[in-house]
Coordinates of C-alpha atoms in Angstrom, one line a residue:
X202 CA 0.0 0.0 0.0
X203 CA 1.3 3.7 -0.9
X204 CA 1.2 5.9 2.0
X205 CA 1.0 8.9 -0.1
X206 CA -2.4 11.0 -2.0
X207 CA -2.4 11.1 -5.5
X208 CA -3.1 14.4 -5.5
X209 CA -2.0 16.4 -2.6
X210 CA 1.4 14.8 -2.9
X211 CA 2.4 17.5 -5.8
X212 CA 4.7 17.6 -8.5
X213 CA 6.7 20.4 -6.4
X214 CA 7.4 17.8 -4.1
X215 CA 9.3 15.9 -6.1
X216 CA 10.8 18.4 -8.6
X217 CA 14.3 17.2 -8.0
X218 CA 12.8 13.6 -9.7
X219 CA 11.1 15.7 -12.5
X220 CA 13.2 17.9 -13.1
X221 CA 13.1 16.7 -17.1
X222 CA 9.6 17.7 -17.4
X223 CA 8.4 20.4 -15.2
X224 CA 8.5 23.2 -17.6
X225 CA 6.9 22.0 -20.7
X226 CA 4.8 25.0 -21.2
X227 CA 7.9 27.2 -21.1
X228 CA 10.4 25.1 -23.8
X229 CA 9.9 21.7 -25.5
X230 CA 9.8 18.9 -23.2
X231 CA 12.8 17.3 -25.0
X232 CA 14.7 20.5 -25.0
X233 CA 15.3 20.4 -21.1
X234 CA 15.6 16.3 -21.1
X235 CA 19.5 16.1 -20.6
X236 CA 19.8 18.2 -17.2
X237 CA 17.4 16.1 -15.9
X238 CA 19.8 13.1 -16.5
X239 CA 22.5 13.8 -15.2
X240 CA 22.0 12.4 -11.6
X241 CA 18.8 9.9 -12.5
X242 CA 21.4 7.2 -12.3
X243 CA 21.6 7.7 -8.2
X244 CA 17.7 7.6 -8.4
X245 CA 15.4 4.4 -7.7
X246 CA 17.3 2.9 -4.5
X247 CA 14.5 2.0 -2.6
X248 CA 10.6 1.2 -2.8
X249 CA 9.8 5.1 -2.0
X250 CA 11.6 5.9 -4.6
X251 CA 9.9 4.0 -7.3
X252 CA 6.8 5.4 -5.1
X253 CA 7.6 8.6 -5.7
X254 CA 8.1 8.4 -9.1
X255 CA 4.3 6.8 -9.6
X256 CA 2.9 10.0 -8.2
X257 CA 4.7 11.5 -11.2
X258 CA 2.8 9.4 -13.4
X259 CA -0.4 9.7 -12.1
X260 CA 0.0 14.1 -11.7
X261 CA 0.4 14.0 -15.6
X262 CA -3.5 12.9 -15.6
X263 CA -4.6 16.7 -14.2
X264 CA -3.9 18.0 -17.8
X265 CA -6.6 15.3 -19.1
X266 CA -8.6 18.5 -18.3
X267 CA -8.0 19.7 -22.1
X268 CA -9.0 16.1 -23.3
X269 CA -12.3 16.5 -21.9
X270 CA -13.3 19.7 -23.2
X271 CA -12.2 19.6 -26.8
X272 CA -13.8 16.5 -26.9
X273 CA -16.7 18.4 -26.6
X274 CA -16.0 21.4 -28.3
X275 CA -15.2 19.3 -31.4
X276 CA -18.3 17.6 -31.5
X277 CA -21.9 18.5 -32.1
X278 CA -22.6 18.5 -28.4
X279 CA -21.7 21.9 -27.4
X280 CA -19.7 25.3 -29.0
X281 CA -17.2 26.7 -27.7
X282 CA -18.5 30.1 -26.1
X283 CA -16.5 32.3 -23.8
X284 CA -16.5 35.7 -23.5
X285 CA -16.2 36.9 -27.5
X286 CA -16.0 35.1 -30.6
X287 CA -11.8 35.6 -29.9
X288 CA -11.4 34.2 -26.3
X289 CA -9.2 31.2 -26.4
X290 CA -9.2 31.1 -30.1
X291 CA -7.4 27.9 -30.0
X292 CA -10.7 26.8 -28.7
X293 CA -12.6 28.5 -30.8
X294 CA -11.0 27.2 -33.8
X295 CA -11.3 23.9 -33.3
X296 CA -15.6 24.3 -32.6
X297 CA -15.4 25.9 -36.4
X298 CA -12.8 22.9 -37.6
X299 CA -10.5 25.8 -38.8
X300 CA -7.5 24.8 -36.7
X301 CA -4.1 24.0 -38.2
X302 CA -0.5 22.5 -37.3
X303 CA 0.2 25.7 -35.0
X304 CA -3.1 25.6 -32.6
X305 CA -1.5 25.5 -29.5
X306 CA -4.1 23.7 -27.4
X307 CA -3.2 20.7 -29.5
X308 CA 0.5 21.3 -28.8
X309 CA -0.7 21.3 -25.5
X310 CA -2.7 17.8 -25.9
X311 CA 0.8 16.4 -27.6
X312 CA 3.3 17.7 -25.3
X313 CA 1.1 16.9 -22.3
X314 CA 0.5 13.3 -23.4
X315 CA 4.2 12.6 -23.8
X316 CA 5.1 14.2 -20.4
X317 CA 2.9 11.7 -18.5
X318 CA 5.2 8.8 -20.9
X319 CA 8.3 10.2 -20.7
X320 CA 7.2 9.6 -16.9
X321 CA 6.7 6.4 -17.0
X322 CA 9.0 5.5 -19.1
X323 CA 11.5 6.8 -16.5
X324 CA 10.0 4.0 -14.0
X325 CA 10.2 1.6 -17.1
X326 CA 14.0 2.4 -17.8
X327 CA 15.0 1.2 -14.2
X328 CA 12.6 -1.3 -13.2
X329 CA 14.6 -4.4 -12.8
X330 CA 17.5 -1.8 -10.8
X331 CA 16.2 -3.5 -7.5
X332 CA 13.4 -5.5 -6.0
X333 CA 10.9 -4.8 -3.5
X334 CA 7.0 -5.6 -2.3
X335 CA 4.4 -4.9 -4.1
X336 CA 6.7 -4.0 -7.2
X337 CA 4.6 -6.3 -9.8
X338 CA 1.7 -3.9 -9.2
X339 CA 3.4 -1.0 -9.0
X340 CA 5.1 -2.1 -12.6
X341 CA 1.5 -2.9 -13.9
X342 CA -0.1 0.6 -12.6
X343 CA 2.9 2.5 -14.5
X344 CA 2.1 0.4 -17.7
X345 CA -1.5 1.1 -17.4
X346 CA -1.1 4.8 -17.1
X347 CA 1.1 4.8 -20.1
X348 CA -1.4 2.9 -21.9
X349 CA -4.1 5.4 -21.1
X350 CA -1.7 8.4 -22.4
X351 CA -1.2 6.9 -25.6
X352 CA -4.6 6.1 -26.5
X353 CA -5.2 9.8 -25.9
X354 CA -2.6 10.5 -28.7
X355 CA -3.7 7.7 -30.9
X356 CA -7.6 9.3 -30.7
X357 CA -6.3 12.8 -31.3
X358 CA -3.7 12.2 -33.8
X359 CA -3.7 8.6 -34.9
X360 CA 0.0 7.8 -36.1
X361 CA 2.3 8.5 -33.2
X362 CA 6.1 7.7 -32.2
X363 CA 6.3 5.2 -30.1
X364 CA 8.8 5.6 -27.0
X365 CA 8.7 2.3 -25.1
X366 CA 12.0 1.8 -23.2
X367 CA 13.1 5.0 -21.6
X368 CA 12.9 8.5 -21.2
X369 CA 12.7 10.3 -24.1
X370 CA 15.8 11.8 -25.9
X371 CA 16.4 14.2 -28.9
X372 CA 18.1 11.5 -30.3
X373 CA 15.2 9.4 -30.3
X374 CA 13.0 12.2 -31.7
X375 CA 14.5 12.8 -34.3
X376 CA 15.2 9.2 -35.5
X377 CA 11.9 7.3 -34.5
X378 CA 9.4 7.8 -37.6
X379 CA 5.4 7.9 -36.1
X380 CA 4.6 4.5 -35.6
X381 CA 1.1 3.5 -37.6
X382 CA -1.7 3.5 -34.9
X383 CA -2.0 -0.6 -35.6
X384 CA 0.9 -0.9 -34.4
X385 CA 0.6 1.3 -31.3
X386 CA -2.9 -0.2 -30.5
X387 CA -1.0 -3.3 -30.6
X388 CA 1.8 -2.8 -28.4
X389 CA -0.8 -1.4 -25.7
X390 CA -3.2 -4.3 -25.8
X391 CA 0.2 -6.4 -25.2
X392 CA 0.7 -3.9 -22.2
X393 CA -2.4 -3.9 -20.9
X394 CA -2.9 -7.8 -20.7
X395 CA 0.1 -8.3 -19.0
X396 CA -1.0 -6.2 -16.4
X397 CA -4.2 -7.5 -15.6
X398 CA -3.2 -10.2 -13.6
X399 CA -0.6 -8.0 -10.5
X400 CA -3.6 -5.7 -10.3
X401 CA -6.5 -5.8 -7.3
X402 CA -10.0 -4.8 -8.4
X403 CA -10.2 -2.6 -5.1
X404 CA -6.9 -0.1 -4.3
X405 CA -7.2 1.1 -0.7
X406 CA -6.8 4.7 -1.9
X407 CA -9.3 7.0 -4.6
X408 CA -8.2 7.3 -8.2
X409 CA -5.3 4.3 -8.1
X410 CA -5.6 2.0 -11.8
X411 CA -7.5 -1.2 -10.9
X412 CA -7.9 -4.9 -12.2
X413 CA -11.3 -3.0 -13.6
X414 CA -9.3 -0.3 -14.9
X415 CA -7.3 -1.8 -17.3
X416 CA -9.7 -4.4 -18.6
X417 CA -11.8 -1.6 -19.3
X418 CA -9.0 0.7 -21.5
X419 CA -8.6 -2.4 -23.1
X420 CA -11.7 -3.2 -24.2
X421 CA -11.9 0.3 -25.4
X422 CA -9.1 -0.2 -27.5
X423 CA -10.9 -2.9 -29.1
X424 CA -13.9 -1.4 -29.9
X425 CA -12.4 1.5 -31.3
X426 CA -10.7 -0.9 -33.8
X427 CA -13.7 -2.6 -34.3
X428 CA -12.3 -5.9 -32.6
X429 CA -16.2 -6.3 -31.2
X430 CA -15.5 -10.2 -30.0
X431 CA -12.3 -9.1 -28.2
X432 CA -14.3 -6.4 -27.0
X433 CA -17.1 -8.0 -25.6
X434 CA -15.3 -10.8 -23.7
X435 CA -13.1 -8.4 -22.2
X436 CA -15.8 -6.0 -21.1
X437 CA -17.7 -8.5 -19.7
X438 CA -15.0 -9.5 -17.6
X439 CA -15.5 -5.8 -15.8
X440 CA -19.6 -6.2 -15.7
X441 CA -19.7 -10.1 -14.4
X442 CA -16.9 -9.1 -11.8
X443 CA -19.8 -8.0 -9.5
X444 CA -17.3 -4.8 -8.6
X445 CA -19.2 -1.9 -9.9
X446 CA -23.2 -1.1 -10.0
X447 CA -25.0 2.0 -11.5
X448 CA -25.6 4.9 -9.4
X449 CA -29.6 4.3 -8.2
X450 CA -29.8 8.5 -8.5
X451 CA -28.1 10.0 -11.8
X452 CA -28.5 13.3 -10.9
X453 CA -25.5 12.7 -8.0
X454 CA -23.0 10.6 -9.7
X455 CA -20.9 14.4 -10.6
X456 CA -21.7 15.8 -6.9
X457 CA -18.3 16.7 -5.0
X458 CA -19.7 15.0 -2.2
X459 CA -20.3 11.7 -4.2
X460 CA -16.7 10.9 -6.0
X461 CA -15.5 7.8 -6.5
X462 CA -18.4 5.8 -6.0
X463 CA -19.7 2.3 -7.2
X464 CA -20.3 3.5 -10.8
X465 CA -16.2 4.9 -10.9
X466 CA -13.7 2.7 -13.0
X467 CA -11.4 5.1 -13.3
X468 CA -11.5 8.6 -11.9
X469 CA -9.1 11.2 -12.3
X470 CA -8.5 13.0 -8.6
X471 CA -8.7 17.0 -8.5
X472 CA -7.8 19.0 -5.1
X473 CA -8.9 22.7 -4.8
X474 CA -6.1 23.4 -1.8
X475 CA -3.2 23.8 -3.6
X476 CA -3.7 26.7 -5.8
X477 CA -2.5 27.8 -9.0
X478 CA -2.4 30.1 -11.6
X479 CA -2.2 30.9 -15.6
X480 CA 1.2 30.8 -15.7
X481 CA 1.2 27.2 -15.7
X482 CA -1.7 24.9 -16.3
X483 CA 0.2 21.1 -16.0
X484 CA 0.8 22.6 -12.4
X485 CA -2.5 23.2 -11.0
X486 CA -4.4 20.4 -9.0
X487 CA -7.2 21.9 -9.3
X488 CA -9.7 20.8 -12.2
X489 CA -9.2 24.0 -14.7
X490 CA -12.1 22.5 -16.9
X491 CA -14.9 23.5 -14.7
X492 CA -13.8 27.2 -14.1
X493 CA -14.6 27.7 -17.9
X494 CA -17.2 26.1 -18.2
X495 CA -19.6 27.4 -15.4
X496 CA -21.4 30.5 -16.2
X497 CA -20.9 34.1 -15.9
X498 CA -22.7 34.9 -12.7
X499 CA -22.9 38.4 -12.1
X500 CA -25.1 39.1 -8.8
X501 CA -27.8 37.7 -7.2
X502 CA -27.9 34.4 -4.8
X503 CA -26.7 31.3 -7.4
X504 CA -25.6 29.3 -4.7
X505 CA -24.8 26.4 -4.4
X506 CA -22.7 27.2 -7.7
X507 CA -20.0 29.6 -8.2
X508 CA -19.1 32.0 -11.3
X509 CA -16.8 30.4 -14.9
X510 CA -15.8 31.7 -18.2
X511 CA -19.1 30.3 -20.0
X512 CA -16.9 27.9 -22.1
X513 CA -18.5 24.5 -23.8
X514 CA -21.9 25.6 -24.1
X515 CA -24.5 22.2 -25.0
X516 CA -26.5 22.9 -27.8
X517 CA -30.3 23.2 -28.1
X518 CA -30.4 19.9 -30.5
X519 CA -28.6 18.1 -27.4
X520 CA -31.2 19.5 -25.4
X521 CA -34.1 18.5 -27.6
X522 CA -32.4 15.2 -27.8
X523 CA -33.7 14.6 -24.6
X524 CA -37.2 13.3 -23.9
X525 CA -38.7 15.2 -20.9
X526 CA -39.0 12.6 -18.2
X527 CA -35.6 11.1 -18.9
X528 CA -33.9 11.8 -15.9
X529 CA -30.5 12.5 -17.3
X530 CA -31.5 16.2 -19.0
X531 CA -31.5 17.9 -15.9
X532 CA -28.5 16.9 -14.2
X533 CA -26.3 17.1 -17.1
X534 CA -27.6 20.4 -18.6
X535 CA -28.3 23.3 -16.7
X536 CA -31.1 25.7 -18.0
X537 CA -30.3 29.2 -17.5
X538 CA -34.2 29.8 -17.8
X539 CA -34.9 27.1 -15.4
X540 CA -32.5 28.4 -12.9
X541 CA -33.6 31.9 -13.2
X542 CA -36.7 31.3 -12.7
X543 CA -36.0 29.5 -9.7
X544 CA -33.5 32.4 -8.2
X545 CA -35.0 35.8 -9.6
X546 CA -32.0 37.4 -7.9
X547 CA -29.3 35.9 -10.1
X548 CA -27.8 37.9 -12.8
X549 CA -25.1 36.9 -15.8
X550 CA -23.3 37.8 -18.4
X551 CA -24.5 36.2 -22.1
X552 CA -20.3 36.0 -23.1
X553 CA -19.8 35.1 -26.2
X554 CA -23.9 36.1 -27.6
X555 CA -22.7 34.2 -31.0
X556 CA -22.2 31.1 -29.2
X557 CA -25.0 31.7 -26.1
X558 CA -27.3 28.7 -26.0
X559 CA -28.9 29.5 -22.6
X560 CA -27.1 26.2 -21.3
X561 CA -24.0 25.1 -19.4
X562 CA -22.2 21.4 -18.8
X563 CA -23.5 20.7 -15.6
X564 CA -21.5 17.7 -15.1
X565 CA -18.6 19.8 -14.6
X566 CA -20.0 22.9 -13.5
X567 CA -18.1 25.1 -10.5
X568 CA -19.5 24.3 -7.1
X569 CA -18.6 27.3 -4.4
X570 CA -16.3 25.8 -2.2
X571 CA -12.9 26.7 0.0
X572 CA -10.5 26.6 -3.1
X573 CA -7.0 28.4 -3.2
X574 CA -6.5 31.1 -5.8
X575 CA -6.2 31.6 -8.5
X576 CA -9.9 30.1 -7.8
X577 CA -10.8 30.1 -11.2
X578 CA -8.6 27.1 -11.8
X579 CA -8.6 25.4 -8.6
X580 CA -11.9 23.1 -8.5
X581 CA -12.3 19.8 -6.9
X582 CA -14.7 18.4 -9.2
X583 CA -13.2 15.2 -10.3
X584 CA -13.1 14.0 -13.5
X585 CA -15.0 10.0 -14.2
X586 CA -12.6 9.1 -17.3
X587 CA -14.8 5.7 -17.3
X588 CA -18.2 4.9 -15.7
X589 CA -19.4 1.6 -15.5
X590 CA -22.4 3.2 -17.5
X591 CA -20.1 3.7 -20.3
X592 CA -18.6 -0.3 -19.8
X593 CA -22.2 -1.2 -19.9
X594 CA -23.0 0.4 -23.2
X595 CA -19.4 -0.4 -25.1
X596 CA -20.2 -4.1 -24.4
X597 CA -23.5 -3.9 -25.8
X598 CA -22.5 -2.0 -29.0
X599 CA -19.6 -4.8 -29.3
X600 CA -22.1 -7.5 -28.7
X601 CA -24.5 -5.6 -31.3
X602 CA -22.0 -4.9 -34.4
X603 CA -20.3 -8.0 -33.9
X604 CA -23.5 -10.0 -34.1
X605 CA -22.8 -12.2 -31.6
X606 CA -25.8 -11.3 -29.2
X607 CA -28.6 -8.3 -29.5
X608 CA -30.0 -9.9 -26.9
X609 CA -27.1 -9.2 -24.0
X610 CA -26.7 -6.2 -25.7
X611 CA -29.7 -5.1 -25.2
X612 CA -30.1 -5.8 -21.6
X613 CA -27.1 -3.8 -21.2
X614 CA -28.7 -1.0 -22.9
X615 CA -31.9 -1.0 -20.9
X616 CA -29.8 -1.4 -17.6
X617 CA -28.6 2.3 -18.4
X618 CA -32.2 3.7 -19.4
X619 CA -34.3 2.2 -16.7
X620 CA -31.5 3.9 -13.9
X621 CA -32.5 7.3 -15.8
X622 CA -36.6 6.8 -16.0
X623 CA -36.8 5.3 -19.3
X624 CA -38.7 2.3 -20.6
X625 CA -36.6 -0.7 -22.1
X626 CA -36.1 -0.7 -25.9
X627 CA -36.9 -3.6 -27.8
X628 CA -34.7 -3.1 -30.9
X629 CA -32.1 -5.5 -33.2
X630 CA -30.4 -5.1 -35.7
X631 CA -29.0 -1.7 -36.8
X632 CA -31.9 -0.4 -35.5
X633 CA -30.4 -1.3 -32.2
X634 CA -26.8 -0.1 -33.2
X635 CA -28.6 3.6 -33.4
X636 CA -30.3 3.0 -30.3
X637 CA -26.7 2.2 -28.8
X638 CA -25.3 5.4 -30.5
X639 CA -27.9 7.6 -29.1
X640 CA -27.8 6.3 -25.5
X641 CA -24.3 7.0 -25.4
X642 CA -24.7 10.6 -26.6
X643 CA -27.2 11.1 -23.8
X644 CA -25.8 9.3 -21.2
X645 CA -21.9 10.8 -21.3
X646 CA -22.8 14.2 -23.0
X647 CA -20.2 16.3 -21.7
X648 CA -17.9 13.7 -20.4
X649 CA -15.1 14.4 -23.7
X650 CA -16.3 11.3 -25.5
X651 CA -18.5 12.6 -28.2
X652 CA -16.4 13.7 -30.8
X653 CA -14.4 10.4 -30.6
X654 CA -17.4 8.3 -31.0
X655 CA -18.7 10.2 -33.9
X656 CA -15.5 10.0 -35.7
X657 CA -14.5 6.4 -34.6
X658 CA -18.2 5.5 -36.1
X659 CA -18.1 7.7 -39.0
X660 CA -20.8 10.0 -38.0
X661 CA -19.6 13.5 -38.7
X662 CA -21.9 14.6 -40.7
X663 CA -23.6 16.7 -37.9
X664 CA -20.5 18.3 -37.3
X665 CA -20.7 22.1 -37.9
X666 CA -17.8 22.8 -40.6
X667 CA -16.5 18.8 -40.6
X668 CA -14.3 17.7 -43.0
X669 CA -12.5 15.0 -44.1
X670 CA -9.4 15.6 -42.8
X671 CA -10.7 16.8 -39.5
X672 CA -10.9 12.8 -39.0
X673 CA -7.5 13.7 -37.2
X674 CA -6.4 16.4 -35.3
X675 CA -2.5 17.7 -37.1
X676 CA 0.6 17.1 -35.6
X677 CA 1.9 20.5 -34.2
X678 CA 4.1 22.4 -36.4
X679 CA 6.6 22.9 -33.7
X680 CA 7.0 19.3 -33.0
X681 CA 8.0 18.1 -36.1
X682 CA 10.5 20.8 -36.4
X683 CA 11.8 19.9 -33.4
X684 CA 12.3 16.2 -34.9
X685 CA 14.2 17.3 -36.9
X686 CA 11.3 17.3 -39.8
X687 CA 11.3 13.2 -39.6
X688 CA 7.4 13.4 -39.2
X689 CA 4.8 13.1 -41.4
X690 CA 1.8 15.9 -41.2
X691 CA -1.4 14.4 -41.2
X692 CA -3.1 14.2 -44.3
X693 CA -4.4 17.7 -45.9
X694 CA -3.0 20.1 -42.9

C-alpha cells in the first residue's frame, strides 16, 4: 500500500525527480531532457523511490482537463463560447474545424500526453535496478497509465512515435518515424494484458488503476478498432466481476460530495487546496475545466454554484435530444431559464452572444467551495474518465455490431435507461446499433467522448464545418520541427 495522495502529494514535491519535465509550457519537453539526467542514475534505491516516481505518473493525468473539453467542443454537443468570438481562439478554432499544425491547445494535448510517458517511461528504464514488495503492481499501474496516455494520442492524432523503453531523448526524436496507430494499439493491448493479472479490483486509496481499470482501456481499445469479440469478452470481464453497479440516483453521480463511487472505473482525482495560476496549467491540482465552463454569474444568490468563463456551451439539439421525463437532461444540462426562474435574484453575463445557448455542462460545473486562488482554476470536481455506465453500453455496441448477441446487448442498454426513467427498448439489428449510438450521446454528454465516438463510427456529418481531414487532429508544427522534420503531417494540414 502507498502511504501517499495522489493528489496532494504535488509535482513540487518531487521536482528534483522531475526535473526533465516540469517546464513543458515554457520550452519543449525534449529541450530540457539532458539536465534532468544527469544524476537519475543515483535515483530508484529503494521502494519510495519508485513510489515517488508513480505519483509522477499519475500528476500528468490533471492535464486530461484539455482532453475532456475539446472533446466536446469538437463535436456537435456543445460550441465553444466564452466571453467573445476571440477568447481562447485555440478553442474556438477547433468548434469551427479551422484549426491548423500551430493551434496551441493541440500542442498542449501532444506535449502533455508525452510528459505523462516520458514519466513512466522513466519507471520503465529502471525497473529491474532493485526488488521490493508490491513492485509487480506498482510495474503494472505505471504500464496502465502509459497505456491510457497513448490512447489519448492515438484518438487525437492517430500515427504517433512510439517511446517504449526510456525517457525520451532528442536523439530518439528525431530518428523514430510515427509508428502507424495498428501498431501502437497493438503494443498497448500487449501492455495492458500483461497487467491484468498484478492488479486488485479494489486499491485502498481513490483514483489508483485497478484490475477493472485496465480491462476496461482495453476493451476500449478494441472497440475502437472494431475488434467487437475481443471487446465483448473483455468487457464482460469488468460487468460479471460484480465490482461496480450503477448509481440508483443519476442526478449525484458528478456531486463533489459523491466521488469515486460504485459507478467509478477510473476517476481522475482534483484537489482545490493547492492553488494555481495561468502561468502554468500542468501545475494546478485543481480541475481548470470546470472554471470555464460554469457561467458568468454576475449578482444575485446562485448558490450552491459559483461563477466560470461560459466555455463548452451544449446545444439546443442536445437539449431537444432529450425526452422530458428522462432523468438524465437535468442533471447534465443546466437551463439558465430554469435556474432563473427558480432564483429571480441571479444575474449573468451572455459572453460570447454568437455562441450563447442558454445552457451550461452541468457535469462539470463550479460548485462554491474553500478553493485556493487563483480560484478560477482550482476546483475539486473530479473528472469520471470511465463509468461503469459507459462499460455497460461499449459491451452492448460490441455484442451488437459483432452480431454475436442483440440480446445481452440489449439488456445492457436497458440497464442504463431504466437507472434514468426510461422504458426498455426492444430493438435489433441496426436499429439497435442507433439506439446504442444515441444512448451514449445522452448518457456521457459532456464527459469528452462525443467527438471520438462520432468519428470512430463515422458520423460527422452533424459536425458544424467537418471535414475530411478533421478525422484527425495535425501534428503540431513545432514538434515536427523539433524532430528534426522526420514526421509526417497528417493528411491535408
Amino acid at each position: 500500500m502507498f502511504h501517499f495522495n495522489l493528489r496532494q502529494m504535488t509535482i513540487k514535491k518531487i521536482t528534483a525527480l522531475f526535473l526533465i519535465l516540469t517546464c513543458f509550457a515554457c520550452e519543449d519537453y525534449i529541450d530540457t531532457l539532458p539536465e534532468g539526467q544527469e544524476n537519475s542514475e543515483n535515483y530508484f534505491n529503494s521502494k519510495s523511490d519508485y513510489e515517488d516516481a508513480l505519483v509522477g505518473v499519475y500528476d500528468l493525468l490533471s492535464t486530461t482537463y484539455l482532453n475532456n473539453i475539446l472533446g466536446e467542443i469538437a463535436s456537435d454537443n456543445s460550441l465553444c463560447g466564452g466571453e467573445t468570438p476571440t477568447d481562447v481562439l485555440d478553442w474556438q478554432q477547433i468548434d469551427d474545424m479551422t484549426h491548423t499544425p500551430d493551434n496551441g491547445a493541440l500542442r498542449s494535448v501532444f506535449q502533455f500526453m508525452y510528459a505523462g510517458i516520458s514519466r513512466a517511461n522513466y519507471i520503465v528504464e529502471f525497473q529491474d535496478k532493485i526488488d521490493f514488495e508490491g513492485k509487480e503492481q506498482l510495474l503494472a499501474e505505471n504500464l496502465v497509465l502509459r497505456s491510457y496516455y497513448y490512447f489519448e494520442l492515438v484518438k487525437f492524432f492517430g500515427d504517433v512515435p512510439l517511446y517504449t523503453n526510456g525517457r525520451i531523448t532528442i536523439e530518439e526524436s528525431q530518428s523514430i518515424p510515427r509508428t502507424p496507430k495498428a501498431e501502437v494499439y497493438a503494443k498497448l493491448e500487449a501492455d495492458l494484458q500483461s497487467t491484468i493479472d498484478d492488479l486488485p479490483w479494489q486499491q485502498n486509496q481513490n483514483g489508483r488503476v485497478t484490475k477493472g481499470t485496465a480491462l476496461s482501456l482495453l476493451g476500449k481499445i478494441y472497440l475502437y478498432q472494431e475488434k467487437f469479440e475481443l471487446a465483448a469478452t473483455t468487457l464482460d470481464l469488468v460487468i460479471n466481476s460484480g465490482q461496480y453497479q450503477l448509481v440508483d440516483d443519476f442526478s449525484t453521480i458528478f456531486l463533489n460530495s459523491n466521488e469515486n463511487n460504485s459507478e467509478s472505473v477510473f476517476e481522475v482525482q482534483y484537489f482545490g487546496g493547492e492553488g494555481g495560476s495561468f502561468d502554468c496549467f500542468q501545475c494546478v491540482e485543481g480541475n481548470i475545466a470546470v472554471g470555464f465552463m460554469g457561467p458568468r454569474f454576475t449578482g444575485g444568490d446562485f448558490a450552491p454554484f459559483t461563477s466560470g468563463f461560459s466555455f463548452n456551451p451544449p446545444t439546443q439539439e442536445l437539449y431537444n435530444l432529450y425526452s422530458a421525463d428522462d432523468e438524465r437532461r437535468d442533471a447534465t444540462i443546466l437551463s439558465m431559464e430554469s435556474f432563473i426562474a427558480e432564483n429571480p435574484s441571479v444575474t449573468f453575463s451572455l459572453g460570447n452572444e454568437l455562441d450563447y445557448t442558454g445552457y451550461y455542462n452541468k457535469k462539470y460545473i463550479p460548485y462554491a467551495e474553500a478553493n485556493s486562488g487563483d480560484v478560477n482554476l482550482t476546483h475539486s470536481n473530479n473528472y469520471r474518465a470511465i463509468r461503469y455506465s459507459d462499460v455497460l453500453l461499449m459491451a452492448a455496441e460490441a455484442y451488437n455490431r459483432s452480431g454475436l448477441n442483440d440480446s445481452k446487448a440489449k439488456d445492457y442498454v436497458n440497464l442504463v435507461r431504466v437507472r434514468a426513467g426510461l422504458d426498455e427498448i426492444q430493438t435489433s439489428g441496426t436499429n439497435l446499433t442507433q439506439d446504442i449510438y444515441k444512448e451514449r450521446r445522452l448518457e456521457l454528454a459532456g464527459e469528452g467522448h462525443r467527438f471520438f465516438d462520432q468519428v470512430r463510427t463515422g458520423r460527422t456529418n452533424s459536425i458544424p464545418n467537418f471535414s475530411n481531414k478533421n478525422v484527425l487532429f495535425p501534428i503540431p508544427r513545432i514538434e515536427i520541427e523539433l524532430a528534426g522534420n522526420n514526421w509526417e503531417q497528417n493528411p491535408d494540414y
